[in-house]
Every structure is written in C-alpha cells, then in structure tokens.
C-alpha cells in the first residue's frame, strides 16, 4: 500500500514586540528617530539607555524603575529593548502582577520565585569536550518499538573535523535523537560535553556550501587544534533553577511530590553555596531584570515585601509599569500616584512615556506591517494612521491581520483601503464598544 506523505505547513507566530532589537541610541546615548524597531519616545529611550549603563556597571543595586504612561505608548516595548541591550546572558523575566495571585502558592512566594528567576549565576567549569565541524553524519534507523510504522535512530556515525584533525565516532541513539531534534547537519560547528552528552550548536561553518541570506544563522570559523580538548565551560543558571534542584534532593519520600513552594531553608542553603562559588572564583552573580506589568494590581502586602526585598544583596533590577493616574493602593483606602505606596515610589527612578504623534503612528504601523509580511497601499496606510490617531495605536495595528485576510479574498497581495474599511466595520475599538454597551445597557446583565 502506497503511503502519501504530505508537506506540513510551518506555523510561525510573530510576537507583539518581535521587531524590537534594542533602544536605538547613538554612541552619545541620543535616541534616533527610528532605530532598532522603536519609534519616538526619545526622552524615555534615552533614560532607559542610562539605566542599561548603570546596570552593566553594577550601580543599580537596591533601586527600581517605574515606566509610567498612557496605554499603548511603548512601556513594554522599551522594557523589552532594555533586555535586548543587556544581552543574552542577562536574565529578563516579564510577568503581570495578576500572576502573583494563584491558588497554588502564596502571592509572596510567587513574587520571590519571579525575583530569583531574574538573578543569574554564571558558572565556570573545565570540562572535556568534542568540538569541530560536522563533515559526516549517518543515522542507523530502526523501527520504533512502540510504533513500527515510524523509524528512530538506534545509533549514528559522526565525523568531526577541525583545521588540524579529523575523527569519526559512533554515538548512541540518545545522542542521535538530540542531533535530529536540534536539526544538526553537515556544515554545522558543534560542541559535545563528553560527560553529560550535552550538545551545543555553535553556528554554521564559514566553509559550508549552503549559505543563508536571511534568518538567524550565525557563521563561525572552523576550530583549530585537537577535536577532544579541555575547555572552560561557562553557562548561566538562575537562583530559582538551583532552588528547584535542591528542593528535589530534599524530598525523602519517593511518593511525595515536590511542593511548588520552596522552603526558606533551601533558599538559604543555595545562597550560601553560591557565595562560596563566588569566593572560590567558580562563579559570578549576574543580576537580571524583573519587569512587572500592571503594577496597580499588586496589593499593600506585596509592595511592602518588595520594598524590603530590594535591599537584599541578591536582588534583581525591578522595572514596574503602570498606566494608572491617582488610584487606590490595593488592600487599603489610600489614594496614591499610580496606585503605588509613596515610600516605594521614593526609591524608584521614574520614566514617563507620552502619546505618539501622527507621523510616529504611521511609522509604527508601517514597521508592524513589514514584520507581519503585509504589503500596504499608501491609502491603506493613511487610513490605518488615521484610525490609530482617532482611536488607538493598538486598534490600528490589530486591524492589519484581518485586513490582510480580506485582501487574500480579493486574490490581492496588497492590502488596500477597502480591506481596512471592511475590517474596521467588523471589529470595533474601545470607544465603539462603550457606545454599544450604552445602547443595549438595559438588555445587558448587571454585576
């Protein structure tokens, strides 16, 4: 019986801030009009640039930042840009304040875990590794014992080469599966930890025949020297990772699951261990960033806990975000700016954002359309700009995807003004939704 093999369409999700590459500043920390995916908000971006420099120099300990401004003015975008500027090794944790309220754990425990996920430990170890360019990779495929119609690798023959040596290895099925999962192929430069079997794909060899014009494919030089070598291995784990690992070891019963809450004794032991590693030169602390959105949802207990936690020597940089004006501090009858206690506000560097101008809205819509692969006519771009200025930038950007679908129905590869109009007639913004509620208020269910 012939088996038909169909090509599976790749599903790609474009994130709301996937186009952001950095803060878009020049060497003097002056914001460029349009750079690194950011538009406008020059004052806020320049302030964020100073924050990045202070974090890198280790001068932000015990402080926090508040991003304050109306909805849709780029507060989250700037926080993401800060994380990009800090680099891949710097932990960046993005949470909403609503995530602290859960039936699975106490709210203070949820906040502690978020803070410890934002603190990295860069560990240095000397390990024996195999490093080189993959010049040969052949799999020995056998039927899957659980699904005979599917084949899995029983083993593989791997040939690695450096500039000075070439060796062939027979690897186990477990390693062969890792090669398949990571998509490793001839021309890749890889590193294998001999003890753990951990495989790291370093990039594509600069001598490889296959070249890429697009995509995140990094070209690296083929290593020199021996394939098997002693190498200093550096990796970053978070304090929360170490907490969980030690919590699992402390559970003596085979049938008792590890609690989602971690005992303070476990954390104290982890902190002491990390301090010893730092003193011995085996590790260094990498304070990261904890970005808390919708800060006004936090209550007085969480604020008090955070105020004290910021004084700890093992505290991350905390960035809060609020679109509230004067509001009640949750859990009290006290009205305060942004719904945040004054004693905490005094410890924060406050960055404000402002509504975008018409030209800035136009440029942002243009950038988002390009990121989504949507071609816009001039009239369509003008209408979306008008809707962004009249209603909101978010509403304008959200109309891009439905408008593209209407363009497809016309067999057109370009979104025109009629597609945007049709989308705006079907999908309403907040003000239109409020008018709808007023019109049918009597038929709506009351609280």
Coordinates of C-alpha atoms in Angstrom, one line a residue:
X1 CA 0.0 0.0 0.0
X2 CA 1.4 3.4 -1.0
X3 CA 1.7 5.9 1.7
X4 CA 1.2 9.5 0.8
X5 CA 3.5 12.0 2.5
X6 CA 2.1 15.5 2.8
X7 CA 4.1 18.6 3.5
X8 CA 3.3 20.1 6.8
X9 CA 2.8 23.9 6.7
X10 CA 5.1 25.7 9.1
X11 CA 3.3 27.7 11.7
X12 CA 5.1 30.9 12.6
X13 CA 4.0 33.2 15.4
X14 CA 5.0 36.8 15.3
X15 CA 5.2 38.3 18.7
X16 CA 3.9 41.8 19.6
X17 CA 7.5 43.1 20.2
X18 CA 9.5 40.7 17.9
X19 CA 10.7 43.6 15.8
X20 CA 12.5 45.3 18.7
X21 CA 16.3 44.8 18.6
X22 CA 17.4 47.5 21.1
X23 CA 16.9 51.1 22.3
X24 CA 18.1 52.7 19.0
X25 CA 20.6 55.1 20.6
X26 CA 23.8 56.5 19.2
X27 CA 27.2 56.5 20.9
X28 CA 26.2 59.5 22.9
X29 CA 23.1 57.8 24.1
X30 CA 20.9 60.1 22.0
X31 CA 17.8 58.5 20.6
X32 CA 17.5 58.2 16.8
X33 CA 14.0 58.9 15.4
X34 CA 13.5 55.4 14.1
X35 CA 16.0 52.7 15.0
X36 CA 16.1 49.1 16.3
X37 CA 12.3 48.8 15.8
X38 CA 11.5 51.7 18.1
X39 CA 9.8 55.0 17.0
X40 CA 9.6 58.2 19.0
X41 CA 9.7 58.3 22.8
X42 CA 13.1 59.8 22.6
X43 CA 13.2 61.0 26.2
X44 CA 12.1 57.6 27.6
X45 CA 14.6 55.7 25.4
X46 CA 17.5 57.9 26.5
X47 CA 16.6 57.5 30.1
X48 CA 16.4 53.7 29.5
X49 CA 19.9 53.9 27.9
X50 CA 21.3 55.4 31.1
X51 CA 19.6 52.6 33.1
X52 CA 21.3 50.0 30.9
X53 CA 24.7 51.6 31.5
X54 CA 24.1 51.7 35.3
X55 CA 23.0 48.0 35.3
X56 CA 26.1 47.0 33.4
X57 CA 28.3 48.9 35.8
X58 CA 26.6 47.4 38.8
X59 CA 25.3 50.7 40.1
X60 CA 21.6 49.9 40.3
X61 CA 21.6 47.8 43.4
X62 CA 18.6 48.4 45.7
X63 CA 16.9 50.6 43.1
X64 CA 13.9 50.2 40.8
X65 CA 12.4 51.8 37.8
X66 CA 8.8 52.8 37.1
X67 CA 7.6 53.1 33.5
X68 CA 4.6 55.4 33.7
X69 CA 2.4 56.5 30.8
X70 CA -1.0 56.1 29.0
X71 CA -1.9 52.7 27.4
X72 CA -0.2 51.9 24.1
X73 CA 2.7 54.3 24.5
X74 CA 5.5 51.8 24.4
X75 CA 6.3 51.0 28.0
X76 CA 6.6 47.2 27.5
X77 CA 8.4 47.8 24.2
X78 CA 11.1 49.9 26.0
X79 CA 11.4 47.2 28.7
X80 CA 11.9 44.6 26.0
X81 CA 14.5 46.9 24.4
X82 CA 16.4 47.1 27.7
X83 CA 16.6 43.3 27.8
X84 CA 18.0 43.3 24.3
X85 CA 20.6 45.9 25.2
X86 CA 21.7 43.9 28.3
X87 CA 22.5 40.8 26.2
X88 CA 21.5 37.1 26.1
X89 CA 23.2 36.2 29.4
X90 CA 21.3 38.7 31.5
X91 CA 18.1 37.1 32.8
X92 CA 15.0 39.1 31.9
X93 CA 11.7 38.0 33.4
X94 CA 8.4 39.5 32.3
X95 CA 5.3 38.9 34.4
X96 CA 2.0 40.6 35.0
X97 CA 1.1 41.5 38.6
X98 CA -2.0 39.3 38.3
X99 CA 0.2 36.2 38.1
X100 CA 1.1 36.6 41.8
X101 CA -2.4 35.7 42.8
X102 CA -2.8 31.9 42.5
X103 CA -4.4 29.1 44.3
X104 CA -1.2 27.0 44.0
X105 CA 1.0 29.2 46.2
X106 CA 1.1 32.3 48.3
X107 CA 1.4 35.6 46.5
X108 CA 4.7 36.4 48.3
X109 CA 6.1 33.0 47.2
X110 CA 5.2 33.8 43.6
X111 CA 7.0 37.1 43.9
X112 CA 10.1 35.5 45.4
X113 CA 10.2 32.9 42.6
X114 CA 9.9 35.6 40.0
X115 CA 12.7 37.6 41.6
X116 CA 15.0 34.6 41.8
X117 CA 14.4 33.7 38.2
X118 CA 15.7 37.2 37.4
X119 CA 19.1 36.5 39.1
X120 CA 21.6 34.5 37.2
X121 CA 24.7 32.6 38.3
X122 CA 27.4 32.3 35.7
X123 CA 29.2 29.1 36.5
X124 CA 32.7 28.3 35.1
X125 CA 33.9 24.7 34.8
X126 CA 36.7 23.0 32.9
X127 CA 35.3 20.0 31.0
X128 CA 36.4 17.6 28.3
X129 CA 34.5 18.4 25.1
X130 CA 34.5 17.3 21.4
X131 CA 34.5 20.4 19.2
X132 CA 34.5 20.7 15.4
X133 CA 32.7 20.9 12.1
X134 CA 30.3 18.1 11.2
X135 CA 31.6 16.8 8.0
X136 CA 29.7 13.5 8.1
X137 CA 26.5 12.3 9.9
X138 CA 24.9 9.0 9.1
X139 CA 22.0 7.6 11.1
X140 CA 21.3 3.9 11.7
X141 CA 17.4 3.9 11.6
X142 CA 15.3 1.1 13.1
X143 CA 11.6 0.6 13.6
X144 CA 10.2 2.3 16.8
X145 CA 9.3 -0.5 19.2
X146 CA 6.1 1.5 20.2
X147 CA 5.2 2.4 16.6
X148 CA 6.6 0.1 13.9
X149 CA 5.5 2.5 11.1
X150 CA 7.9 5.1 12.5
X151 CA 11.7 4.8 12.4
X152 CA 14.1 6.1 15.1
X153 CA 17.9 6.3 15.2
X154 CA 19.5 3.4 17.0
X155 CA 22.9 5.0 16.6
X156 CA 24.8 7.3 14.3
X157 CA 28.2 7.7 12.8
X158 CA 29.5 11.2 13.4
X159 CA 32.6 12.7 11.7
X160 CA 34.1 15.9 13.2
X161 CA 36.9 17.9 11.8
X162 CA 39.0 20.9 12.9
X163 CA 41.7 22.7 10.9
X164 CA 44.2 20.1 12.2
X165 CA 42.4 16.9 12.8
X166 CA 39.5 14.7 11.6
X167 CA 37.9 11.8 13.7
X168 CA 34.9 9.5 13.3
X169 CA 32.7 8.5 16.3
X170 CA 29.9 6.0 16.8
X171 CA 27.3 7.7 19.0
X172 CA 24.3 6.3 20.9
X173 CA 20.7 6.5 20.0
X174 CA 20.1 9.2 22.7
X175 CA 22.7 11.5 21.2
X176 CA 21.5 10.7 17.7
X177 CA 18.0 11.8 18.7
X178 CA 19.5 15.1 20.0
X179 CA 21.1 15.6 16.6
X180 CA 17.7 15.2 15.0
X181 CA 15.8 17.4 17.4
X182 CA 18.4 20.2 17.1
X183 CA 18.5 19.9 13.3
X184 CA 22.2 19.4 13.2
X185 CA 23.5 18.7 9.7
X186 CA 26.8 18.6 7.8
X187 CA 28.4 22.1 7.9
X188 CA 27.4 22.9 11.5
X189 CA 30.0 23.6 14.1
X190 CA 29.1 21.8 17.3
X191 CA 30.5 21.1 20.8
X192 CA 29.7 18.0 22.8
X193 CA 30.3 17.6 26.5
X194 CA 31.7 14.1 26.9
X195 CA 30.5 13.7 30.5
X196 CA 26.9 14.8 30.1
X197 CA 26.3 14.4 26.3
X198 CA 25.1 17.9 26.1
X199 CA 25.2 19.2 22.5
X200 CA 25.7 22.9 21.7
X201 CA 25.2 24.1 18.1
X202 CA 27.8 27.0 17.8
X203 CA 26.8 28.0 14.2
X204 CA 27.3 27.3 10.5
X205 CA 30.8 26.7 9.3
X206 CA 32.2 29.6 7.2
X207 CA 33.3 26.9 4.7
X208 CA 29.9 25.3 4.3
X209 CA 28.5 25.3 0.8
X210 CA 25.0 26.3 2.0
X211 CA 24.8 30.0 2.6
X212 CA 21.9 31.9 4.1
X213 CA 20.8 35.4 3.2
X214 CA 18.0 35.6 5.7
X215 CA 17.4 34.1 9.2
X216 CA 19.3 33.9 12.4
X217 CA 22.1 31.6 11.1
X218 CA 25.4 32.6 12.6
X219 CA 28.6 31.8 10.6
X220 CA 31.6 30.8 12.7
X221 CA 35.2 29.8 12.0
X222 CA 36.1 26.2 12.0
X223 CA 38.0 25.4 15.3
X224 CA 41.7 24.7 15.2
X225 CA 43.7 22.1 17.2
X226 CA 42.5 18.8 18.5
X227 CA 38.9 17.7 18.4
X228 CA 39.0 16.4 22.0
X229 CA 40.2 19.1 24.4
X230 CA 39.9 20.6 27.9
X231 CA 37.8 23.7 27.7
X232 CA 36.4 26.2 30.2
X233 CA 32.7 25.7 30.0
X234 CA 30.6 28.7 31.1
X235 CA 26.8 28.6 31.5
X236 CA 24.2 30.7 33.3
X237 CA 21.5 29.2 35.6
X238 CA 19.1 31.2 37.8
X239 CA 18.8 31.1 41.5
X240 CA 15.3 29.6 41.0
X241 CA 16.8 26.8 39.0
X242 CA 19.2 26.0 41.8
X243 CA 16.3 26.3 44.4
X244 CA 14.2 23.7 42.5
X245 CA 17.2 21.3 42.0
X246 CA 18.0 21.4 45.8
X247 CA 14.3 21.2 46.7
X248 CA 14.0 17.9 44.7
X249 CA 17.0 16.5 46.6
X250 CA 15.5 17.4 50.0
X251 CA 12.3 15.3 49.3
X252 CA 12.9 12.0 51.1
X253 CA 9.7 10.2 50.2
X254 CA 9.6 8.6 46.8
X255 CA 5.8 9.2 46.6
X256 CA 5.7 12.7 47.9
X257 CA 5.7 15.3 45.1
X258 CA 7.9 18.4 45.3
X259 CA 5.8 21.3 46.5
X260 CA 5.5 24.3 44.2
X261 CA 6.5 26.4 47.3
X262 CA 10.2 26.2 48.3
X263 CA 11.3 26.3 51.9
X264 CA 13.3 29.2 53.1
X265 CA 16.0 26.8 54.4
X266 CA 16.5 25.5 50.8
X267 CA 17.0 29.1 49.6
X268 CA 19.4 29.9 52.4
X269 CA 21.5 26.8 51.5
X270 CA 21.5 27.8 47.8
X271 CA 22.6 31.4 48.7
X272 CA 25.4 30.1 50.9
X273 CA 26.6 27.7 48.2
X274 CA 26.6 30.5 45.5
X275 CA 28.6 32.8 47.8
X276 CA 31.2 30.0 48.3
X277 CA 31.4 29.5 44.5
X278 CA 31.9 33.3 44.0
X279 CA 34.6 33.4 46.7
X280 CA 36.4 30.5 45.1
X281 CA 36.2 32.1 41.6
X282 CA 34.0 29.3 40.2
X283 CA 31.0 31.5 39.6
X284 CA 29.8 35.1 39.5
X285 CA 26.4 36.7 40.1
X286 CA 24.5 38.1 37.1
X287 CA 21.7 40.4 38.4
X288 CA 19.0 40.5 35.8
X289 CA 15.7 42.4 35.3
X290 CA 12.3 41.6 36.6
X291 CA 9.6 43.5 34.6
X292 CA 6.2 43.7 36.4
X293 CA 3.4 44.9 34.2
X294 CA 0.1 46.2 35.5
X295 CA 1.7 47.1 38.8
X296 CA -1.5 48.7 40.2
X297 CA -2.9 45.1 40.6
X298 CA -0.3 44.5 43.4
X299 CA -1.6 44.9 47.0
X300 CA 0.0 46.6 50.0
X301 CA 1.4 43.3 51.3
X302 CA 3.3 42.7 48.0
X303 CA 4.5 46.3 47.9
X304 CA 5.8 46.0 51.4
X305 CA 7.5 42.7 50.7
X306 CA 9.1 44.1 47.5
X307 CA 10.3 47.2 49.3
X308 CA 12.3 45.1 51.8
X309 CA 13.5 42.6 49.1
X310 CA 15.0 45.4 47.1
X311 CA 17.5 45.9 49.9
X312 CA 18.9 42.3 49.6
X313 CA 22.3 41.8 48.1
X314 CA 20.8 39.2 45.8
X315 CA 18.0 41.3 44.3
X316 CA 17.4 41.9 40.6
X317 CA 16.7 45.2 38.9
X318 CA 12.9 45.7 39.2
X319 CA 11.1 47.6 36.5
X320 CA 7.4 48.4 37.2
X321 CA 4.9 49.5 34.6
X322 CA 1.7 51.5 35.3
X323 CA -0.9 53.2 33.1
X324 CA -2.9 54.4 36.2
X325 CA -3.1 58.0 37.5
X326 CA -4.1 58.6 41.1
X327 CA -5.5 55.3 42.3
X328 CA -6.2 53.4 45.5
X329 CA -3.4 51.1 46.7
X330 CA -5.0 47.7 46.6
X331 CA -5.9 46.4 50.1
X332 CA -6.2 50.0 51.5
X333 CA -8.3 53.1 51.2
X334 CA -5.2 55.2 50.5
X335 CA -5.0 57.0 47.1
X336 CA -1.5 57.4 45.7
X337 CA 0.1 58.2 42.3
X338 CA -0.1 55.1 40.1
X339 CA -1.6 53.1 43.0
X340 CA 1.9 52.6 44.5
X341 CA 2.8 53.5 48.1
X342 CA 4.8 56.7 48.5
X343 CA 7.7 55.0 50.4
X344 CA 8.3 52.7 47.4
X345 CA 7.8 55.5 44.8
X346 CA 10.7 57.4 46.6
X347 CA 13.0 54.5 45.7
X348 CA 12.2 54.4 42.0
X349 CA 13.6 56.2 39.0
X350 CA 10.5 57.2 37.0
X351 CA 10.5 57.2 33.2
X352 CA 7.4 58.7 31.5
X353 CA 6.1 57.9 28.1
X354 CA 3.8 60.2 26.0
X355 CA 1.1 59.6 23.3
X356 CA 2.6 59.2 19.8
X357 CA 2.3 61.8 17.1
X358 CA 0.6 61.1 13.8
X359 CA 3.9 60.6 12.0
X360 CA 5.1 58.2 14.7
X361 CA 1.9 56.2 14.5
X362 CA 2.3 56.0 10.7
X363 CA 5.8 54.7 11.1
X364 CA 4.9 52.1 13.8
X365 CA 2.1 50.7 11.6
X366 CA 4.5 50.5 8.7
X367 CA 7.1 48.6 10.8
X368 CA 4.5 46.2 12.2
X369 CA 3.1 45.5 8.7
X370 CA 6.6 44.8 7.4
X371 CA 7.2 42.4 10.4
X372 CA 4.0 40.6 9.6
X373 CA 4.8 40.4 5.9
X374 CA 1.9 42.6 4.9
X375 CA 2.1 44.9 1.9
X376 CA 0.1 48.1 2.3
X377 CA -1.1 50.6 -0.3
X378 CA -0.5 54.3 0.5
X379 CA -4.2 54.9 1.0
X380 CA -4.5 51.9 3.4
X381 CA -1.5 53.1 5.4
X382 CA -3.1 56.6 5.6
X383 CA -6.4 55.2 6.8
X384 CA -4.7 53.0 9.5
X385 CA -2.7 56.0 10.6
X386 CA -6.0 58.0 10.9
X387 CA -7.6 55.2 12.9
X388 CA -4.6 55.0 15.2
X389 CA -4.7 58.7 15.8
X390 CA -8.5 58.8 16.3
X391 CA -9.0 55.6 18.3
X392 CA -5.7 54.0 19.4
X393 CA -2.4 52.7 18.1
X394 CA -3.2 49.2 19.3
X395 CA -6.5 49.1 17.4
X396 CA -4.9 50.2 14.2
X397 CA -2.2 47.5 14.5
X398 CA -4.7 44.8 15.3
X399 CA -6.6 45.6 12.1
X400 CA -3.6 44.6 10.0
X401 CA -4.2 40.8 10.2
X402 CA -7.9 40.8 9.3
X403 CA -7.3 43.4 6.5
X404 CA -4.7 41.0 5.0
X405 CA -7.3 38.2 5.0
X406 CA -9.8 40.4 3.1
X407 CA -7.0 41.2 0.6
X408 CA -6.5 37.4 0.1
X409 CA -10.2 37.0 -0.6
X410 CA -9.7 39.5 -3.5
X411 CA -6.7 37.5 -4.7
X412 CA -4.5 40.5 -4.0
X413 CA -1.1 40.5 -2.4
X414 CA -1.5 44.1 -1.2
X415 CA -3.9 45.4 1.5
X416 CA -6.0 48.3 0.1
X417 CA -8.2 50.9 1.8
X418 CA -11.3 48.8 1.1
X419 CA -9.8 45.9 3.1
X420 CA -9.1 48.2 6.1
X421 CA -12.6 49.7 6.0
X422 CA -14.2 46.2 5.9
X423 CA -12.0 45.2 8.9
X424 CA -12.9 48.3 10.9
X425 CA -16.6 47.8 10.3
X426 CA -16.4 44.2 11.7
X427 CA -14.0 44.9 14.6
X428 CA -14.7 47.8 17.0
X429 CA -12.4 49.7 19.3
X430 CA -12.9 50.5 23.0
X431 CA -14.9 53.7 22.4
X432 CA -17.2 52.0 19.9
X433 CA -17.6 49.1 22.3
X434 CA -18.6 51.6 25.1
X435 CA -21.2 53.1 22.8
X436 CA -22.6 49.7 22.1
X437 CA -22.9 49.0 25.8
X438 CA -24.7 52.2 26.4
X439 CA -27.1 51.4 23.6
X440 CA -28.0 48.0 24.9
X441 CA -27.4 48.7 28.6
X442 CA -30.9 47.6 29.6
X443 CA -30.5 44.2 28.0
X444 CA -27.0 43.5 29.4
X445 CA -26.6 41.5 32.6
X446 CA -25.7 43.7 35.6
X447 CA -23.0 42.8 38.1

